[in-house]
CSV table of C-alpha atoms and ligand atoms in Angstrom, one decimal:
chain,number,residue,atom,x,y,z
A,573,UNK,CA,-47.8,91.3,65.4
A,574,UNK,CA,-47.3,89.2,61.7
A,575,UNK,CA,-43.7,89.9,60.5
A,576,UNK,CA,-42.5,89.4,57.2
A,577,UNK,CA,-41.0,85.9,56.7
A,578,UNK,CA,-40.8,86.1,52.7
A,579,UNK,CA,-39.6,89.8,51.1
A,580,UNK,CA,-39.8,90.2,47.5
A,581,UNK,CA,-38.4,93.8,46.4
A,582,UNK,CA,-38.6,94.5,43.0
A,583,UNK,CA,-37.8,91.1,41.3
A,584,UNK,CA,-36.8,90.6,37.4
A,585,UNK,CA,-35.9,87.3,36.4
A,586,UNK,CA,-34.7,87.2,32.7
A,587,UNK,CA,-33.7,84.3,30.6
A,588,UNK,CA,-31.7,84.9,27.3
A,589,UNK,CA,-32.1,82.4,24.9
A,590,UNK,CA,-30.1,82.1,21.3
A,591,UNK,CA,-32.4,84.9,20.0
A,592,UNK,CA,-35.1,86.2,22.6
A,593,UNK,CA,-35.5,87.4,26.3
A,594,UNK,CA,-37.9,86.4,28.4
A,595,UNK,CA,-39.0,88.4,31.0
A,596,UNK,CA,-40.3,86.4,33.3
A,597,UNK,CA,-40.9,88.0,36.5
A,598,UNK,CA,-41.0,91.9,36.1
A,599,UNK,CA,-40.6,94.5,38.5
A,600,UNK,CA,-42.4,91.8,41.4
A,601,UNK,CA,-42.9,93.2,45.2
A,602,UNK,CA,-44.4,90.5,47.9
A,603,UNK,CA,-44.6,90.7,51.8
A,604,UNK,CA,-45.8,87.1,53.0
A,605,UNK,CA,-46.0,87.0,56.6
A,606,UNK,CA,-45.5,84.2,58.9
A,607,UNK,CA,-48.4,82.3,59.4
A,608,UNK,CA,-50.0,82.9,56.2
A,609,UNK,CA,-51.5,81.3,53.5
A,610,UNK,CA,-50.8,82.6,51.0
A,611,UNK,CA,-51.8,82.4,46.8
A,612,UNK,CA,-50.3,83.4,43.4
A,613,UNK,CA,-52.5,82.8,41.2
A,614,UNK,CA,-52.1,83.5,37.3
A,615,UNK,CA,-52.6,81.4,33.8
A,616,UNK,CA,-50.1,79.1,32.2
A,617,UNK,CA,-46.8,81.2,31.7
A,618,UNK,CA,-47.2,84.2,34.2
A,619,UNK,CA,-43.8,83.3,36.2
A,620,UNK,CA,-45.6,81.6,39.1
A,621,UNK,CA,-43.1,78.3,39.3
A,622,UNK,CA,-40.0,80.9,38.4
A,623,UNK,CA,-40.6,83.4,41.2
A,624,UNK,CA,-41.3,80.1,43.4
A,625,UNK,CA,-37.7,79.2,42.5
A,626,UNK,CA,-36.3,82.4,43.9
A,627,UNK,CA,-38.5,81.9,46.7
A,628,UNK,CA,-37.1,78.8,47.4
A,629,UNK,CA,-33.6,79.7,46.4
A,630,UNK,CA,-32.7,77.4,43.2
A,631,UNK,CA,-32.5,80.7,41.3
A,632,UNK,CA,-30.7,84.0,41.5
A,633,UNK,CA,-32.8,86.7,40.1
A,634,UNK,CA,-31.6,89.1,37.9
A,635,UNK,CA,-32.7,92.3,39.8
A,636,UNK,CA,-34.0,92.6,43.1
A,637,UNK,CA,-33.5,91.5,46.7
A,638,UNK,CA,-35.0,89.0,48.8
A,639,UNK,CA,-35.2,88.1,52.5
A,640,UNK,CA,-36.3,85.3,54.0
A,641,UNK,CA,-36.7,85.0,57.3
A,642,UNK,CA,-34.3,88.1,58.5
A,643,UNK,CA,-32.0,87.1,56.0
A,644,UNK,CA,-30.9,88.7,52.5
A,645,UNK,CA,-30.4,85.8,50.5
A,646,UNK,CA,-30.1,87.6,47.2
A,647,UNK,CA,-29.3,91.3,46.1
A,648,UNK,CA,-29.1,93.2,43.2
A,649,UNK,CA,-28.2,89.6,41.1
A,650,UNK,CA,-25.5,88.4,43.5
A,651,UNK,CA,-25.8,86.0,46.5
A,652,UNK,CA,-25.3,87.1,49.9
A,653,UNK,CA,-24.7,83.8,51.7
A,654,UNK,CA,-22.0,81.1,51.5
A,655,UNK,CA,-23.1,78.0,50.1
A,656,UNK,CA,-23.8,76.5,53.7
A,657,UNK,CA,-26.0,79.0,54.6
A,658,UNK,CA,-28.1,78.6,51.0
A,659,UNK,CA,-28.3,75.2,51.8
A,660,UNK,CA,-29.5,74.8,55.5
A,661,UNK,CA,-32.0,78.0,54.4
A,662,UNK,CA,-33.5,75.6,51.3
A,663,UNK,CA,-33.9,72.8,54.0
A,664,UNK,CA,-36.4,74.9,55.9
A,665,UNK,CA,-38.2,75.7,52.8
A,666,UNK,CA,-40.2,72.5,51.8
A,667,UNK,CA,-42.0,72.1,48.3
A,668,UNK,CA,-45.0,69.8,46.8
A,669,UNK,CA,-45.1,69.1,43.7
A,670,UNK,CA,-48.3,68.5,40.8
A,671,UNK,CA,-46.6,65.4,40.1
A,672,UNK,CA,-45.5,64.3,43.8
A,673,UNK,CA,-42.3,63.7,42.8
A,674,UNK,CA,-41.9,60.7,44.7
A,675,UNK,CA,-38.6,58.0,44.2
A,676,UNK,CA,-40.6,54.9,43.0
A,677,UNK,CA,-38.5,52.1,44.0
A,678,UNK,CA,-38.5,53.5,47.6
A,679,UNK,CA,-41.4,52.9,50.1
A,680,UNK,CA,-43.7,56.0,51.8
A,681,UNK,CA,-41.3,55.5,54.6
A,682,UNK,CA,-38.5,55.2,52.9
A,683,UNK,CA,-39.2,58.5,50.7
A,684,UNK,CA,-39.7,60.0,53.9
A,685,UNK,CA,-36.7,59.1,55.3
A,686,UNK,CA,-34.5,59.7,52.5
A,687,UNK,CA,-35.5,63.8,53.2
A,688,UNK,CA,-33.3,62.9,56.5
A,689,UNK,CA,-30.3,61.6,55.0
A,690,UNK,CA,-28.2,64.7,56.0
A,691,UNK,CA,-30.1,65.8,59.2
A,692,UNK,CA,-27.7,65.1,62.8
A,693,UNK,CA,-30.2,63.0,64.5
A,694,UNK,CA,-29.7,59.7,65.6
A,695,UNK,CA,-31.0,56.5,63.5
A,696,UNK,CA,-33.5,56.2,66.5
A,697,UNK,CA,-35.0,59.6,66.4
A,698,UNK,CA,-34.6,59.8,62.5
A,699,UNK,CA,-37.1,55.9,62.6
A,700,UNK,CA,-39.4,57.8,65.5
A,701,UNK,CA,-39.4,61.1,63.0
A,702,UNK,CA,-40.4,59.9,60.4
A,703,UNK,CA,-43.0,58.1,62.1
A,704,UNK,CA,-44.1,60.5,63.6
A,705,UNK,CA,-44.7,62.6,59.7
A,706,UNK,CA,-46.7,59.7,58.3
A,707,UNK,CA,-48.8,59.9,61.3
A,708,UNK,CA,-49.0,63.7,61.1
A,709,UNK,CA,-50.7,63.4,57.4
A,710,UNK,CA,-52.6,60.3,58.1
A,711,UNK,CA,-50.7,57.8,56.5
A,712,UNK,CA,-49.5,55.7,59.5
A,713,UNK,CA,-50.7,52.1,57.9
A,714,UNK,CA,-49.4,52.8,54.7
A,715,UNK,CA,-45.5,53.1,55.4
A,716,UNK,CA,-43.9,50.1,53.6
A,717,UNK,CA,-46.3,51.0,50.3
A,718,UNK,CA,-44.5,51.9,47.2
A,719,UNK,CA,-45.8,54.6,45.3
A,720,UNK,CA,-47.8,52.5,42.6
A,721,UNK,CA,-49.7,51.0,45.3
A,722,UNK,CA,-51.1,54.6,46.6
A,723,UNK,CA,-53.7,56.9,45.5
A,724,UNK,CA,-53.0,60.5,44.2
A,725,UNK,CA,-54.2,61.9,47.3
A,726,UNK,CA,-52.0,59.4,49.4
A,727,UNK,CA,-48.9,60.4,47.9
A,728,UNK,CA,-49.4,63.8,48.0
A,729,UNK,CA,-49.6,62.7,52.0
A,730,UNK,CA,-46.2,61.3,51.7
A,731,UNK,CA,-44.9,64.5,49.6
A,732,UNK,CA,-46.4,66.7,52.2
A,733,UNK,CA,-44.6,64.5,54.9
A,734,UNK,CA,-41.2,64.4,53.1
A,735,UNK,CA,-41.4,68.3,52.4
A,736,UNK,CA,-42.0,68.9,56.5
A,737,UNK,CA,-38.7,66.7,57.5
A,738,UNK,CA,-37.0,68.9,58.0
A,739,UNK,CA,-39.0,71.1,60.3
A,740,UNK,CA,-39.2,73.7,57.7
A,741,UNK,CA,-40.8,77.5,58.5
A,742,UNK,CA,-42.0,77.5,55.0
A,743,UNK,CA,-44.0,74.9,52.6
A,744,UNK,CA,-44.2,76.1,49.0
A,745,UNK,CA,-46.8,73.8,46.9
A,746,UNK,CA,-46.9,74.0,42.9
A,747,UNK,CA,-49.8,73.4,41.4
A,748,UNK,CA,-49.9,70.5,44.4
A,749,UNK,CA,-53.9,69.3,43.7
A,750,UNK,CA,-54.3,69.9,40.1
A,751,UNK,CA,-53.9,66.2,39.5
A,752,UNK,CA,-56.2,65.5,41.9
A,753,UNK,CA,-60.4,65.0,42.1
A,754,UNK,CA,-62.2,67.5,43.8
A,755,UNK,CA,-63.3,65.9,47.0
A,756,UNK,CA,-59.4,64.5,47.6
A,757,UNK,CA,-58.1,68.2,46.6
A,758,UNK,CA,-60.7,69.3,49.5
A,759,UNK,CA,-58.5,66.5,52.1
A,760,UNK,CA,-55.4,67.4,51.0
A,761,UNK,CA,-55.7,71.7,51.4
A,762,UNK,CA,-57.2,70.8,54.8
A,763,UNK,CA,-54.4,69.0,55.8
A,764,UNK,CA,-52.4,72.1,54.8
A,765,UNK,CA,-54.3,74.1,56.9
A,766,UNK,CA,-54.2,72.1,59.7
A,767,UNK,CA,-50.0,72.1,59.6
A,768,UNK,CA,-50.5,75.8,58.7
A,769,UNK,CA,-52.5,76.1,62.5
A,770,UNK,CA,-50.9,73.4,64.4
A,771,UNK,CA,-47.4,74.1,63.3
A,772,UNK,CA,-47.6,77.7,62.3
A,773,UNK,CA,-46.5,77.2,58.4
A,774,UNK,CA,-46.3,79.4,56.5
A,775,UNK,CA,-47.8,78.5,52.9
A,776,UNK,CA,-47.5,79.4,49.4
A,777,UNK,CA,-49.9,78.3,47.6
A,778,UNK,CA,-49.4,78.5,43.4
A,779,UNK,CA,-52.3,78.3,41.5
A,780,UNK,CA,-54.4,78.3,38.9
A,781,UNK,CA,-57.5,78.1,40.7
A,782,UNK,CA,-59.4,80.7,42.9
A,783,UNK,CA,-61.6,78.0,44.1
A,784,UNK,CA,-58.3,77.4,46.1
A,785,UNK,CA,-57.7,80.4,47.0
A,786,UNK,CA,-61.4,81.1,48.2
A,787,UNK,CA,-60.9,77.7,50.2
A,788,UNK,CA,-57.7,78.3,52.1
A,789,UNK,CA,-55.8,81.5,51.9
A,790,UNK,CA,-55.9,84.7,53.3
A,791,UNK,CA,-54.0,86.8,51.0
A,792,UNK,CA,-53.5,86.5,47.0
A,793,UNK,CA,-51.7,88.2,44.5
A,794,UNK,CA,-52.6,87.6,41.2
A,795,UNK,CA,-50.0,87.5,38.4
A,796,UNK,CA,-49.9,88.1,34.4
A,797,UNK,CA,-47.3,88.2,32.1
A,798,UNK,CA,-44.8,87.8,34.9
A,799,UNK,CA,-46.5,91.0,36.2
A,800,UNK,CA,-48.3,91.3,39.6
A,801,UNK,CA,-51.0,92.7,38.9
A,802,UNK,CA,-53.2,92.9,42.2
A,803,UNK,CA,-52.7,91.8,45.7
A,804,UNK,CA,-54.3,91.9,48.9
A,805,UNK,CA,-56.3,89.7,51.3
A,806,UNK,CA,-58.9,87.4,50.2
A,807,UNK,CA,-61.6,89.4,51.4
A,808,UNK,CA,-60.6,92.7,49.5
A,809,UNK,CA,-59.9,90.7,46.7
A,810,UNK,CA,-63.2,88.7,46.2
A,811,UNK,CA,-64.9,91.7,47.6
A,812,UNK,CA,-63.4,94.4,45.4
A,813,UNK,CA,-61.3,93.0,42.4
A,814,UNK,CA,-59.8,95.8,40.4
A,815,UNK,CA,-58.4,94.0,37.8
A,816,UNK,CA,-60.3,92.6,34.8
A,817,UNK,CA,-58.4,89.3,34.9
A,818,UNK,CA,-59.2,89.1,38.8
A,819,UNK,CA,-62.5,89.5,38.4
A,820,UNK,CA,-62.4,86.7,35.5
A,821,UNK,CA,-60.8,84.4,38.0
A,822,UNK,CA,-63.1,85.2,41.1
A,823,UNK,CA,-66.3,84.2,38.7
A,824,UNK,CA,-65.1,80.7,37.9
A,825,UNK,CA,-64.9,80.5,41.8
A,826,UNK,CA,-68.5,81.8,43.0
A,827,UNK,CA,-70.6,79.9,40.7
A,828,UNK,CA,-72.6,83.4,39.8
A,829,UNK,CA,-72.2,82.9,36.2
A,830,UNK,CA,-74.2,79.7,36.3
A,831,UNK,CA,-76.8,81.2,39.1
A,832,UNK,CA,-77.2,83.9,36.2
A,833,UNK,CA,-77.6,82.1,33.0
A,834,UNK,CA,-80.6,80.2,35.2
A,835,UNK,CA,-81.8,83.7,36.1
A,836,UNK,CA,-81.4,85.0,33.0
A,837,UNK,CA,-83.9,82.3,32.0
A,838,UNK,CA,-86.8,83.1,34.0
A,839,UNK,CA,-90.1,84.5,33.2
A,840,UNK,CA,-89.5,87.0,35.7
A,841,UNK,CA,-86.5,88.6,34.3
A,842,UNK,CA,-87.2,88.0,30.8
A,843,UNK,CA,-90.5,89.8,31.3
A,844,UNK,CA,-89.1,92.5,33.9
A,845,UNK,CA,-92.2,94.5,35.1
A,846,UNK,CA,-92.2,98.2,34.3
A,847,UNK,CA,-90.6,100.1,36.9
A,848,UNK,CA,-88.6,97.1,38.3
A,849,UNK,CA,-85.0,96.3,38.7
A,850,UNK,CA,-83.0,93.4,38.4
A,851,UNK,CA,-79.9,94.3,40.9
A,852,UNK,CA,-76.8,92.4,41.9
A,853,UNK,CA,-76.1,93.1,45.9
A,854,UNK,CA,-72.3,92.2,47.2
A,855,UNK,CA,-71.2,92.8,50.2
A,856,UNK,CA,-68.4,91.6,53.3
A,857,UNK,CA,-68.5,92.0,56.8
A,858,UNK,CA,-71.0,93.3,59.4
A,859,UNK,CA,-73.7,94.4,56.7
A,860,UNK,CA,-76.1,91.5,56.0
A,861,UNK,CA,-79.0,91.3,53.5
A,862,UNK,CA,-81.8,90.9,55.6
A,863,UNK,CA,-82.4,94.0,57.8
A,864,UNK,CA,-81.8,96.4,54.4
A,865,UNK,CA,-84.3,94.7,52.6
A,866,UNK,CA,-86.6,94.6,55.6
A,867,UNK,CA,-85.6,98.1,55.8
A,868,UNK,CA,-86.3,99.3,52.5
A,869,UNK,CA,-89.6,97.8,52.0
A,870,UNK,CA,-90.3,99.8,55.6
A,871,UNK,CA,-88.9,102.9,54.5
A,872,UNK,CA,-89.8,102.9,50.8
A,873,UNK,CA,-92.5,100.4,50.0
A,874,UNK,CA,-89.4,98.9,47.8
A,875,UNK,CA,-89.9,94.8,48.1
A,876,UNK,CA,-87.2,92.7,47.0
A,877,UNK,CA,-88.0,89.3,45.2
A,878,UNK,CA,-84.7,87.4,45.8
A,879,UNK,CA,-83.5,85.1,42.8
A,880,UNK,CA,-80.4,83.8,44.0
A,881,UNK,CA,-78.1,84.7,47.4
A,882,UNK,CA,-75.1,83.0,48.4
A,883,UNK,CA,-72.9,83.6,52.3
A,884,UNK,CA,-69.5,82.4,52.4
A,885,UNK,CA,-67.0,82.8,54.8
A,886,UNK,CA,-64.0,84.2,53.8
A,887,UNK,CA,-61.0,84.3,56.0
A,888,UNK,CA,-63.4,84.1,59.0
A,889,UNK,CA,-65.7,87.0,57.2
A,890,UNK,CA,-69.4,86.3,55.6
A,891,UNK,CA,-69.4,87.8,52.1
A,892,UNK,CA,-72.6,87.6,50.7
A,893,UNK,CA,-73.6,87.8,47.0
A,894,UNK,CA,-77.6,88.1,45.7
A,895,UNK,CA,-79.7,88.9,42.8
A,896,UNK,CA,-83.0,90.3,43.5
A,897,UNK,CA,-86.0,92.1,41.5
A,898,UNK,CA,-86.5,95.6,43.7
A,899,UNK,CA,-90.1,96.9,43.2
A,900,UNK,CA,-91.8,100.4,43.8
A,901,UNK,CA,-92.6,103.7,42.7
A,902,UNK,CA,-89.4,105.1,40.1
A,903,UNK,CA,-88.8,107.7,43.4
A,904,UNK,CA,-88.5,105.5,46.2
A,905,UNK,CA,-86.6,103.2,44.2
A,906,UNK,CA,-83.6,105.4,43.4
A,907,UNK,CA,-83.7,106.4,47.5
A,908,UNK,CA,-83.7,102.3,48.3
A,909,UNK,CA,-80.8,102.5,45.8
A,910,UNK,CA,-79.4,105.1,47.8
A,911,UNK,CA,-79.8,103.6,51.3
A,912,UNK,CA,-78.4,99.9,50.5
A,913,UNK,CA,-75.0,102.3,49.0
A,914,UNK,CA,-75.2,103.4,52.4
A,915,UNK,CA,-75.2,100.4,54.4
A,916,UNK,CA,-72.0,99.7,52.6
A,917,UNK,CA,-73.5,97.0,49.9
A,918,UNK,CA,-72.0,97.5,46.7
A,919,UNK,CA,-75.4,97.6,43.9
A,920,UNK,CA,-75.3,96.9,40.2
A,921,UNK,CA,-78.0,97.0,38.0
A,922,UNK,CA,-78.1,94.3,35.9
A,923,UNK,CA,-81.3,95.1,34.0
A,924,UNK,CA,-84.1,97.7,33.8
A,925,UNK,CA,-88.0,96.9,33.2
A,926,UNK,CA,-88.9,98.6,30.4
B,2007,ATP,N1,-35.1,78.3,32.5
B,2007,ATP,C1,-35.8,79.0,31.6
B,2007,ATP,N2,-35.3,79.4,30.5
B,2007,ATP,C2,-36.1,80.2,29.6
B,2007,ATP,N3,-37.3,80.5,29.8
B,2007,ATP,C3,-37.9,80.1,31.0
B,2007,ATP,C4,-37.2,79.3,31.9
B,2007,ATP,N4,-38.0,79.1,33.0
B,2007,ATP,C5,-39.2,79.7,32.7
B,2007,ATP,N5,-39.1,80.3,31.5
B,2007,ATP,C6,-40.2,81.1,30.8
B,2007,ATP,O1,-40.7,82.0,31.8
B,2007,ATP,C7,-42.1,82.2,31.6
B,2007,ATP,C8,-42.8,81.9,32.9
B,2007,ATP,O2,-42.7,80.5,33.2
B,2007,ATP,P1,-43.3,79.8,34.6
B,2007,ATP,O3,-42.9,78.4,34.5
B,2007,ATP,O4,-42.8,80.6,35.7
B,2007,ATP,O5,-44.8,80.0,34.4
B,2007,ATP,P2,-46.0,79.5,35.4
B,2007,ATP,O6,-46.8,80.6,35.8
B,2007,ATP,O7,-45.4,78.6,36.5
B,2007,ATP,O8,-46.8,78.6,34.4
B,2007,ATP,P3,-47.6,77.2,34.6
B,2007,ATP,O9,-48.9,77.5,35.3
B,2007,ATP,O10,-47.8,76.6,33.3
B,2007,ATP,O11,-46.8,76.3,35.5
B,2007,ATP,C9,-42.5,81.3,30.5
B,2007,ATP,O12,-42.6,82.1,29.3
B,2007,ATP,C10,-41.4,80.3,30.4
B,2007,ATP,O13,-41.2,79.8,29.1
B,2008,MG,MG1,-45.6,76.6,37.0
């Protein structure tokens, strides 16, 4: 059974400056469970790094309560544990950072280290500990490099392996790849999910990029105008977004826009036969492509020319995405339309032969 490890109810965070208020965070409700990965995602300005703050306890919100872990950290604006308690809590909450955050005159080892200034252990086990973390994010032969000499990706290695000093239950990261490539962003959010499986992190994952989302997490909510707008696991949400600015994201993250300006472009679909149709099929789970088109053409006499068809998997489910011309008489193709509804694939027509 998944318990709740983060508990959001009802969060406003307002600032007053000389002459405005800023809302923030409005009205916000999260469940993250242990064990999951999971993403906010939203634009420049939706509250994402503010809520992360509450999260991580650096900011009393003005409404709401929060639990982390069992515990009710903050209530109705007011703190409910001594300063102690706040303090050993924010040590088993780590956080990476866009901008690593590293202390430059101090080597990976010693930035490392420094996370262990106030922890009980003995020099020895501190020296084995830390160690032990470089080792962990694969950074064993680069201990005594300062951070001028390492690459993006490397310290982001040595952020990661500060942030897990302290043997924390949850690691937050902000915006932790945007200044990196693509291929080293790839490394450094499978590392995460490693720790996430070998450790049993939990990770929060801000963002402003489904493509990260798509890549690692299992649930998302999506966030505007310090509103949470949707929120659900990846596959419902890349299956079934409701919300226009969800569905903006989830294009710039399956590539179909491209696929359809190129399909858009052919002689095929420009000159759509008479009778044809030019239909998007999405679907997730059991239901694959294949058999229904085999199936209709069987049934129906309805062929399929397919144009484009992508499979991912998606939290360990294939979700599948296609363009295809269906072809046939103007009755059997409104029943092949009806039997591909059936088999639980979700059809849009995207353009009619006229
Ligand atoms: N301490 C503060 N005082 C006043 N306003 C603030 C403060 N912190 C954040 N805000 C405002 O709250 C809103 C949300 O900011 P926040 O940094 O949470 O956005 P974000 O989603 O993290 O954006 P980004 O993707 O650019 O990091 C913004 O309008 C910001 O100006
Ligand atoms: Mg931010």
């Amino acid at each position: 059974m998944s318990h709740a490890i983060i508990d959001l109810e009802h969060i406003d965070i307002t600032f007053h400056q000389k002459k405005r208020v800023i809302e923030a965070v409005r009205d916000v409700s999260v469940t993250i469970n242990k064990g999951d990965i999971y993403g906010i995602v939203g634009y420049s300005g939706a509250g994402k790094s503010t809520l992360v703050r509450v999260i991580n306890l650096l900011q009393v919100p003005t409404k709401g309560k929060i639990t982390i872990n069992g515990d009710v950290t903050f209530d109705n604006g007011q703190v409910q544990l001594s300063s102690a308690q706040l303090r050993q809590k924010r040590q088993k909450i780590g956080m990476i950072f866009q901008h690593f955050n590293l202390m430059a005159q101090k080597t990976a080892y010693e930035n490392v280290a420094f996370a262990l200034r106030h922890s009980k252990l003995s020099k020895e086990d501190k020296a084995k500990k830390v160690s032990e973390l470089l080792e962990l994010v694969g950074l064993s032969d680069r201990a005594d490099n300062y951070p001028a000499q390492l690459s993006g990706g490397q310290k982001q290695r040595v952020a990661i392996a500060r942030a897990l000093a302290n043997d924390p239950e949850i690691l937050i990261s902000d915006e932790s790849t945007s200044a990196l490539d693509p291929r080293t962003t790839k490394q450094i959010l499978a590392l995460l999910q490693d720790l996430n499986q070998k450790l049993g992190l939990t990770v929060v994952m801000i963002t402003h990029e489904m493509q990260i989302v798509k890549d690692i997490c299992n649930r998302v909510a999506v966030m505007q105008n310090g509103v949470l707008i949707e929120e659900g696991s990846v596959l419902e949400i890349f299956s079934k977004p409701q919300a226009a600015l969800t569905q903006e994201f989830i294009k710039t993250a399956t590539g179909i826009d491209e696929a359809m300006l190129k399909i858009a472009q052919q002689d095929v679909v420009i000159n759509l036969a008479k009778g044809s149709l030019l239909v998007q099929l999405n679907y997730a789970g059991t239901s694959t492509d294949e058999p229904i088109l085999n199936d209709i053409y069987k049934r129906f006499q309805v062929t399929a020319n397919i144009l484009y068809g992508n499979i991912e998997i998606l939290d360990h489910t294939p979700v599948g995405e296609m363009v295809v011309i269906l072809s046939g008489t103007l009755d059997n193709l409104s029943a092949a339309q009806d039997a591909i509804t059936k088999a639980g694939i979700e059809l849009t027509i995207l353009k009619r032969g006229v």
